[in-house]
Short mmCIF file of C-alpha atoms in Angstrom, two decimals:
data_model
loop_
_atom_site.label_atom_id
_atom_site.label_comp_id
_atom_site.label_asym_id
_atom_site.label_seq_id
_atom_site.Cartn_x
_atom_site.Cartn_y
_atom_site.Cartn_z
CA UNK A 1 -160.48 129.59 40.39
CA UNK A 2 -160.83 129.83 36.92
CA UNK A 3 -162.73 133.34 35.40
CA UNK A 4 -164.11 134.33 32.02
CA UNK A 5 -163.88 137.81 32.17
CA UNK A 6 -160.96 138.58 34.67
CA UNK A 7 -157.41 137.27 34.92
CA UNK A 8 -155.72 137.03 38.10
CA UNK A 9 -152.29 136.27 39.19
CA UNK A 10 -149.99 136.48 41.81
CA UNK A 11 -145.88 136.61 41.80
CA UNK A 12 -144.57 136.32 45.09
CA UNK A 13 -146.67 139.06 47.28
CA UNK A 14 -147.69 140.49 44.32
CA UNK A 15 -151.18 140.32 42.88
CA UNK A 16 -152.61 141.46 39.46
CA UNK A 17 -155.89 142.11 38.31
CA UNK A 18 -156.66 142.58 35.21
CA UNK A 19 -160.07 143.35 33.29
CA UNK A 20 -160.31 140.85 30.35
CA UNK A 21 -162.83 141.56 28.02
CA UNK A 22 -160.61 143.59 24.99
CA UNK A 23 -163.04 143.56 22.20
CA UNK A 24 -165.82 145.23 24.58
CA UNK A 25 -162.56 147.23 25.85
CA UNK A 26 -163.07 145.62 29.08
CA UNK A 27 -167.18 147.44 30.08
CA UNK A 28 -168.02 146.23 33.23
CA UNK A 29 -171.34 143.81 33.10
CA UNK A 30 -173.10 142.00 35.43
CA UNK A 31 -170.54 138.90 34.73
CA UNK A 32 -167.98 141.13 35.41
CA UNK A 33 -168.59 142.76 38.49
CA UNK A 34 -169.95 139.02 40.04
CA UNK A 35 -166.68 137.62 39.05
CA UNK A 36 -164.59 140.64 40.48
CA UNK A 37 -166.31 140.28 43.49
CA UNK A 38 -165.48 136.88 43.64
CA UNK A 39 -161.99 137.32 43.09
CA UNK A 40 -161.83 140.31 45.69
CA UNK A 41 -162.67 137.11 48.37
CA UNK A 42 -159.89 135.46 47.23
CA UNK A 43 -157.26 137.97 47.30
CA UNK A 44 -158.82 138.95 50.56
CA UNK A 45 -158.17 135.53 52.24
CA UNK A 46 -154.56 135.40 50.90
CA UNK A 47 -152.93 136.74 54.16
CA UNK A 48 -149.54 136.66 51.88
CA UNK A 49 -150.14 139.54 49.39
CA UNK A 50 -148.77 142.73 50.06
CA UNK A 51 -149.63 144.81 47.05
CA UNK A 52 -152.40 144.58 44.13
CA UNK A 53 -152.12 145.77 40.63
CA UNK A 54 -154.97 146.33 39.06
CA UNK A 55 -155.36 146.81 35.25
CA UNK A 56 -156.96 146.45 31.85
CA UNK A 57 -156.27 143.88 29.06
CA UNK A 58 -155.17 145.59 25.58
CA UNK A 59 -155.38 149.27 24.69
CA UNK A 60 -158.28 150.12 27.44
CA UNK A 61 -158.32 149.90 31.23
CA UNK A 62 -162.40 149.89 31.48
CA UNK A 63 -164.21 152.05 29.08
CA UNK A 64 -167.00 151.89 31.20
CA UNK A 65 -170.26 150.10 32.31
CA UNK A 66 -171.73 148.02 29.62
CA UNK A 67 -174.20 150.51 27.98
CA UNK A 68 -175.82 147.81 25.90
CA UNK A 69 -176.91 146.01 29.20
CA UNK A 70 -178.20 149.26 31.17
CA UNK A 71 -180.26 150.54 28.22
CA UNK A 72 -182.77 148.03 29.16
CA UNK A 73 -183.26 148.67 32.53
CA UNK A 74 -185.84 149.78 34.77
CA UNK A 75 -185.48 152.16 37.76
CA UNK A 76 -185.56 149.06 40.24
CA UNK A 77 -183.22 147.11 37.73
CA UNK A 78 -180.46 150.30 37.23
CA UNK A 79 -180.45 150.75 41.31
CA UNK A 80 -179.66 146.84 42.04
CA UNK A 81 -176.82 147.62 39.19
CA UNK A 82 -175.71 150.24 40.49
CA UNK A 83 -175.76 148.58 44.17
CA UNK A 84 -173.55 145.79 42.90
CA UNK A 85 -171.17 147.93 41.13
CA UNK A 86 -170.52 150.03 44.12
CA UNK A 87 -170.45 147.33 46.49
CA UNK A 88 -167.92 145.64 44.36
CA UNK A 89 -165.80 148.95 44.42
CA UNK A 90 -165.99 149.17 48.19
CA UNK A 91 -164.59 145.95 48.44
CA UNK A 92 -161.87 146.53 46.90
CA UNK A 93 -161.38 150.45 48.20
CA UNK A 94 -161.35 148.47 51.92
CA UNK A 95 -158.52 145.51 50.99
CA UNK A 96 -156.06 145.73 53.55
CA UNK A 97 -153.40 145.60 51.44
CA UNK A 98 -152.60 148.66 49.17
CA UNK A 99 -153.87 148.66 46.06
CA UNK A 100 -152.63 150.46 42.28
CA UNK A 101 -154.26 150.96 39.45
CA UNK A 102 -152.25 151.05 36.28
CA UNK A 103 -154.07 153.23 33.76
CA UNK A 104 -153.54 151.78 30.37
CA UNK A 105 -155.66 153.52 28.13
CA UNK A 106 -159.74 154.25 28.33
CA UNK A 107 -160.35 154.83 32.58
CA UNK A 108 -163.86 156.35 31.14
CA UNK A 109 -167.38 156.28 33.61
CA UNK A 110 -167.07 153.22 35.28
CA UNK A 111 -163.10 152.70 34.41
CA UNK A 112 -162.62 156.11 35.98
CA UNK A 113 -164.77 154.53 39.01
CA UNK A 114 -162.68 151.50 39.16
CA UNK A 115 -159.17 153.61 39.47
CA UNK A 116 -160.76 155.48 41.70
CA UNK A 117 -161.04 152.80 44.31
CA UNK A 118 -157.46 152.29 44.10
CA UNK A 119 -154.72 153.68 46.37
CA UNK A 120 -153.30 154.95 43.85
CA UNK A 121 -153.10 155.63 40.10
CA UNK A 122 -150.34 155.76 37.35
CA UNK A 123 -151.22 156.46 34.05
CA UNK A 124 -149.59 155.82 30.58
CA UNK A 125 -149.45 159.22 28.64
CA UNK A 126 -152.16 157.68 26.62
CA UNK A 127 -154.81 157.17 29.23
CA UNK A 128 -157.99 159.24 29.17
CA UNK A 129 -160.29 159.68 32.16
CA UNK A 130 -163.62 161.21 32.41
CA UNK A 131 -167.26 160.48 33.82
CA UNK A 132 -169.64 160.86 30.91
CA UNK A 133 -172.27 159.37 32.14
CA UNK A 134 -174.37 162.73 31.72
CA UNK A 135 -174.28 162.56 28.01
CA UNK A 136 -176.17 159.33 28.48
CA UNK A 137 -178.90 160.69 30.57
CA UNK A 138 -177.45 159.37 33.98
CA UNK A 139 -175.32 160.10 36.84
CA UNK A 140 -172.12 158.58 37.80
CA UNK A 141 -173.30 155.05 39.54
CA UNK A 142 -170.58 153.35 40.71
CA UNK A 143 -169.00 155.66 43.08
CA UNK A 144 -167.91 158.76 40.57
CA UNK A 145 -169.65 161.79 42.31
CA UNK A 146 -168.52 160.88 45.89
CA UNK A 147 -165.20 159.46 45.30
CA UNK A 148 -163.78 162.60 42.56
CA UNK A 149 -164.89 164.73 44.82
CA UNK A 150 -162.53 163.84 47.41
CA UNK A 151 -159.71 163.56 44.84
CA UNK A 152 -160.00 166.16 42.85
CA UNK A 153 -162.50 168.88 44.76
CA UNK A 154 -165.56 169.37 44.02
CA UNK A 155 -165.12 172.16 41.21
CA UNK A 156 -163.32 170.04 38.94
CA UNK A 157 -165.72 167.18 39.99
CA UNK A 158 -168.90 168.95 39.25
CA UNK A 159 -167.14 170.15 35.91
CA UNK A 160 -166.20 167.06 34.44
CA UNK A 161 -169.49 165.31 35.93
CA UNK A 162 -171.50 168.18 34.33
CA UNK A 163 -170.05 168.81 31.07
CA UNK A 164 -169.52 164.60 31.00
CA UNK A 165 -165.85 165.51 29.52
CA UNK A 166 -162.83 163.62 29.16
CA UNK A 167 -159.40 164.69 30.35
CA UNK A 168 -155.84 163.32 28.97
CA UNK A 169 -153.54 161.87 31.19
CA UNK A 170 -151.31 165.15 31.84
CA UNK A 171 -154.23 167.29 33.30
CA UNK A 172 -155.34 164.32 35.36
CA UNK A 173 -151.41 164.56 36.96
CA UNK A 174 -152.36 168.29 36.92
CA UNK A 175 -155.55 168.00 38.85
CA UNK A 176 -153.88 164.91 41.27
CA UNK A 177 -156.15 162.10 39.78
CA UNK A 178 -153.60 160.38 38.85
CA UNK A 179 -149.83 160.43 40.97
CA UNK A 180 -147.63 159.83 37.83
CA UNK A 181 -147.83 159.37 33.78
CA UNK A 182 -145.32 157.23 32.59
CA UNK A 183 -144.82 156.27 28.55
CA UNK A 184 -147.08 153.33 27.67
CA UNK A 185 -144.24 151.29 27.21
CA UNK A 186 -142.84 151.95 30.82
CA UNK A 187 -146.20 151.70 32.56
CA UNK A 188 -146.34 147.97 33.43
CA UNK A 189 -142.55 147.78 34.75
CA UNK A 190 -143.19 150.83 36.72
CA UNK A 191 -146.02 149.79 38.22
CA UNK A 192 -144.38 146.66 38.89
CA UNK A 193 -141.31 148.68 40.60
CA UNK A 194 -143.60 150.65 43.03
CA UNK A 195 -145.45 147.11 43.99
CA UNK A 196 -142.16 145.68 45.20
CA UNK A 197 -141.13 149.11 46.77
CA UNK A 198 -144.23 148.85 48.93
CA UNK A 199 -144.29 144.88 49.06
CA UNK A 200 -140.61 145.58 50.97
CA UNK A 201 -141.41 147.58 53.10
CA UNK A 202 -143.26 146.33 57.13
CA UNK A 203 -146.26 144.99 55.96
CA UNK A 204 -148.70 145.33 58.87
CA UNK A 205 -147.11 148.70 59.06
CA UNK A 206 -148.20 149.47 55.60
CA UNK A 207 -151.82 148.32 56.44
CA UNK A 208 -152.30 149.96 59.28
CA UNK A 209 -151.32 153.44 57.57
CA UNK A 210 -154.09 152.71 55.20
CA UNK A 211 -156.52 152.28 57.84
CA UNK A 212 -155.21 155.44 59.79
CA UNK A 213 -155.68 157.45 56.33
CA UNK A 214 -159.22 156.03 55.29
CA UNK A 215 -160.75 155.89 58.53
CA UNK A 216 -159.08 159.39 59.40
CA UNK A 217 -159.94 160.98 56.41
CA UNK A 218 -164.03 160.24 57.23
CA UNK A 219 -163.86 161.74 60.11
CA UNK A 220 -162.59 165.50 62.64
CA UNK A 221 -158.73 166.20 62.89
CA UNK A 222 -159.17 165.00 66.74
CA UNK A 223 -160.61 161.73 66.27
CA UNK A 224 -158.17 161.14 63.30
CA UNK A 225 -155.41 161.92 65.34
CA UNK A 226 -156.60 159.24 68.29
CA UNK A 227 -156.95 156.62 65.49
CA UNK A 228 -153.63 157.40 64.25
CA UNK A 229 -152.03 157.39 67.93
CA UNK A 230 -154.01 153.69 68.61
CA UNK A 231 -152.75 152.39 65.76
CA UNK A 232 -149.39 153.68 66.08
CA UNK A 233 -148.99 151.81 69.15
CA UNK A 234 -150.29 148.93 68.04
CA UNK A 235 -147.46 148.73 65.56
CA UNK A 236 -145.55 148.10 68.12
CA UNK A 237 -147.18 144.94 69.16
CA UNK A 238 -145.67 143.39 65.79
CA UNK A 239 -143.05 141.70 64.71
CA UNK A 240 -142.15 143.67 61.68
CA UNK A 241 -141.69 146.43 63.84
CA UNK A 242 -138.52 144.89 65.67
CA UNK A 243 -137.73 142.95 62.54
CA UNK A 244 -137.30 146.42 60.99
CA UNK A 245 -135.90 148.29 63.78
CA UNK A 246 -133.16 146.20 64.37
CA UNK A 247 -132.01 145.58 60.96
CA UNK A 248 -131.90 149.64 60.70
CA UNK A 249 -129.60 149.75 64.42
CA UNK A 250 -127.32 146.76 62.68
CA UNK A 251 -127.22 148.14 59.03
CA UNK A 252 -129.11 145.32 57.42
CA UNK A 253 -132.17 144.82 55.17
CA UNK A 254 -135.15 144.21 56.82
CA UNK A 255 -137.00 140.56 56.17
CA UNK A 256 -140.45 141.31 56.83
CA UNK A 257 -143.02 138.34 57.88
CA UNK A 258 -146.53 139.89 57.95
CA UNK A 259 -146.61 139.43 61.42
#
């Protein structure tokens, strides 16, 4: 499927995603968001992937929502944007497969929205994050006051919500935004590197820990801990599981088969 605003590609299980629209430093509009959820159905349906990057083209990984558009709305206008912005994100937040976001550069408002929905985030030592959406006279639309919370507590949350200030990529390592900061020049191979680490490793096993951790994580330590003990023996229903328990008894690599 060919996009305008978007590139997608996949190398073996790998996927990439990446935000295409450098001279706007890649603001998310209403073309973009209808063509990420498009693409979202694709990668869904590709029972082969085991991993998705996802990224920004040039020196920005999403500077945000497209201000010019959302200065002309109207309350019933800014809600259905909002609505499709976060319905995008919870698409991808619920992919099966796991999902990183390699920080580039801007992650600002929306772009700090975006990596939020991601597994996981590494950061080039240039990246800034922040939600200054207050500075414009609105809130954080696309996820940003429910999903920092969770990641960073709500102090810091409210604090950079509140004071709609941006933080370098060291004090987002500091605060756990972010899991590593790499140089910009190392970014894309080691994102690239922790794909394939978690590409080789049982994939059903690898989805069903996500679900254990995001369904878990919603809800009391005793229901988490049934999910986890379902789902644990349900791993044991699969293939990968004696794929990768017998190549550890014989001293082999394990060839996993999705299965």
């Amino acid at each position: 499927m060919e996009y305008n605003t978007i590139k997608y590609e996949v190398d073996g299980f790998i996927g990439k995603l990446t935000i295409n629209r450098p001279k706007a430093l890649n603001a998310l509009n209403s073309e973009v968001l209808d063509e990420l959820d498009k693409v979202l159905c694709e990668i869904k349906e590709n029972k082969d992937l085991r991993a998705l990057i996802v990224t920004g083209e040039g020196r920005s990984f999403v500077a945000g929502a497209d201000i010019k558009e959302m200065s002309t709305l109207s309350p019933l206008e800014g809600k259905a944007f909002g609505k499709k912005g976060l319905a995008v994100f919870r698409k991808l937040e619920s992919l099966e497969i796991p999902t990183i976001a390699a920080v580039n550069g801007f992650a600002l408002g929306g772009g700090c929205e975006l990596a939020m929905s991601c597994d996981f985030r590494i950061a080039s030592d240039k990246a800034l994050f922040g939600q200054p959406e207050t500075g414009l006279g609105i809130l954080p639309g696309f996820g940003g006051t429910q999903r920092l919370q969770r990641l960073v507590g709500p102090g810091y949350a409210k604090y950079l919500i509140y004071t709609s200030s941006n933080i370098k990529a060291d004090k987002a390592l500091e605060i756990g935004l972010v899991q590593e900061v790499v140089p910009a020049e190392e970014l894309e191979e080691r994102v690239a590197k922790l794909a394939s680490k978690v590409a080789s490793n049982g994939p059903v096993a690898v989805r069903l820990a996500k679900e254990a951790i995001n369904v878990g994580g919603q809800v009391d330590i005793d229901s988490a801990i049934k999910i986890e003990e379902n789902l644990f023996g349900l791993s044991f229903a699969t293939e990968d599981q004696k794929a990768g328990m017998n190549a550890f008894l014989n001293k082999e690599k394990a060839e996993f088969k999705n299965k």
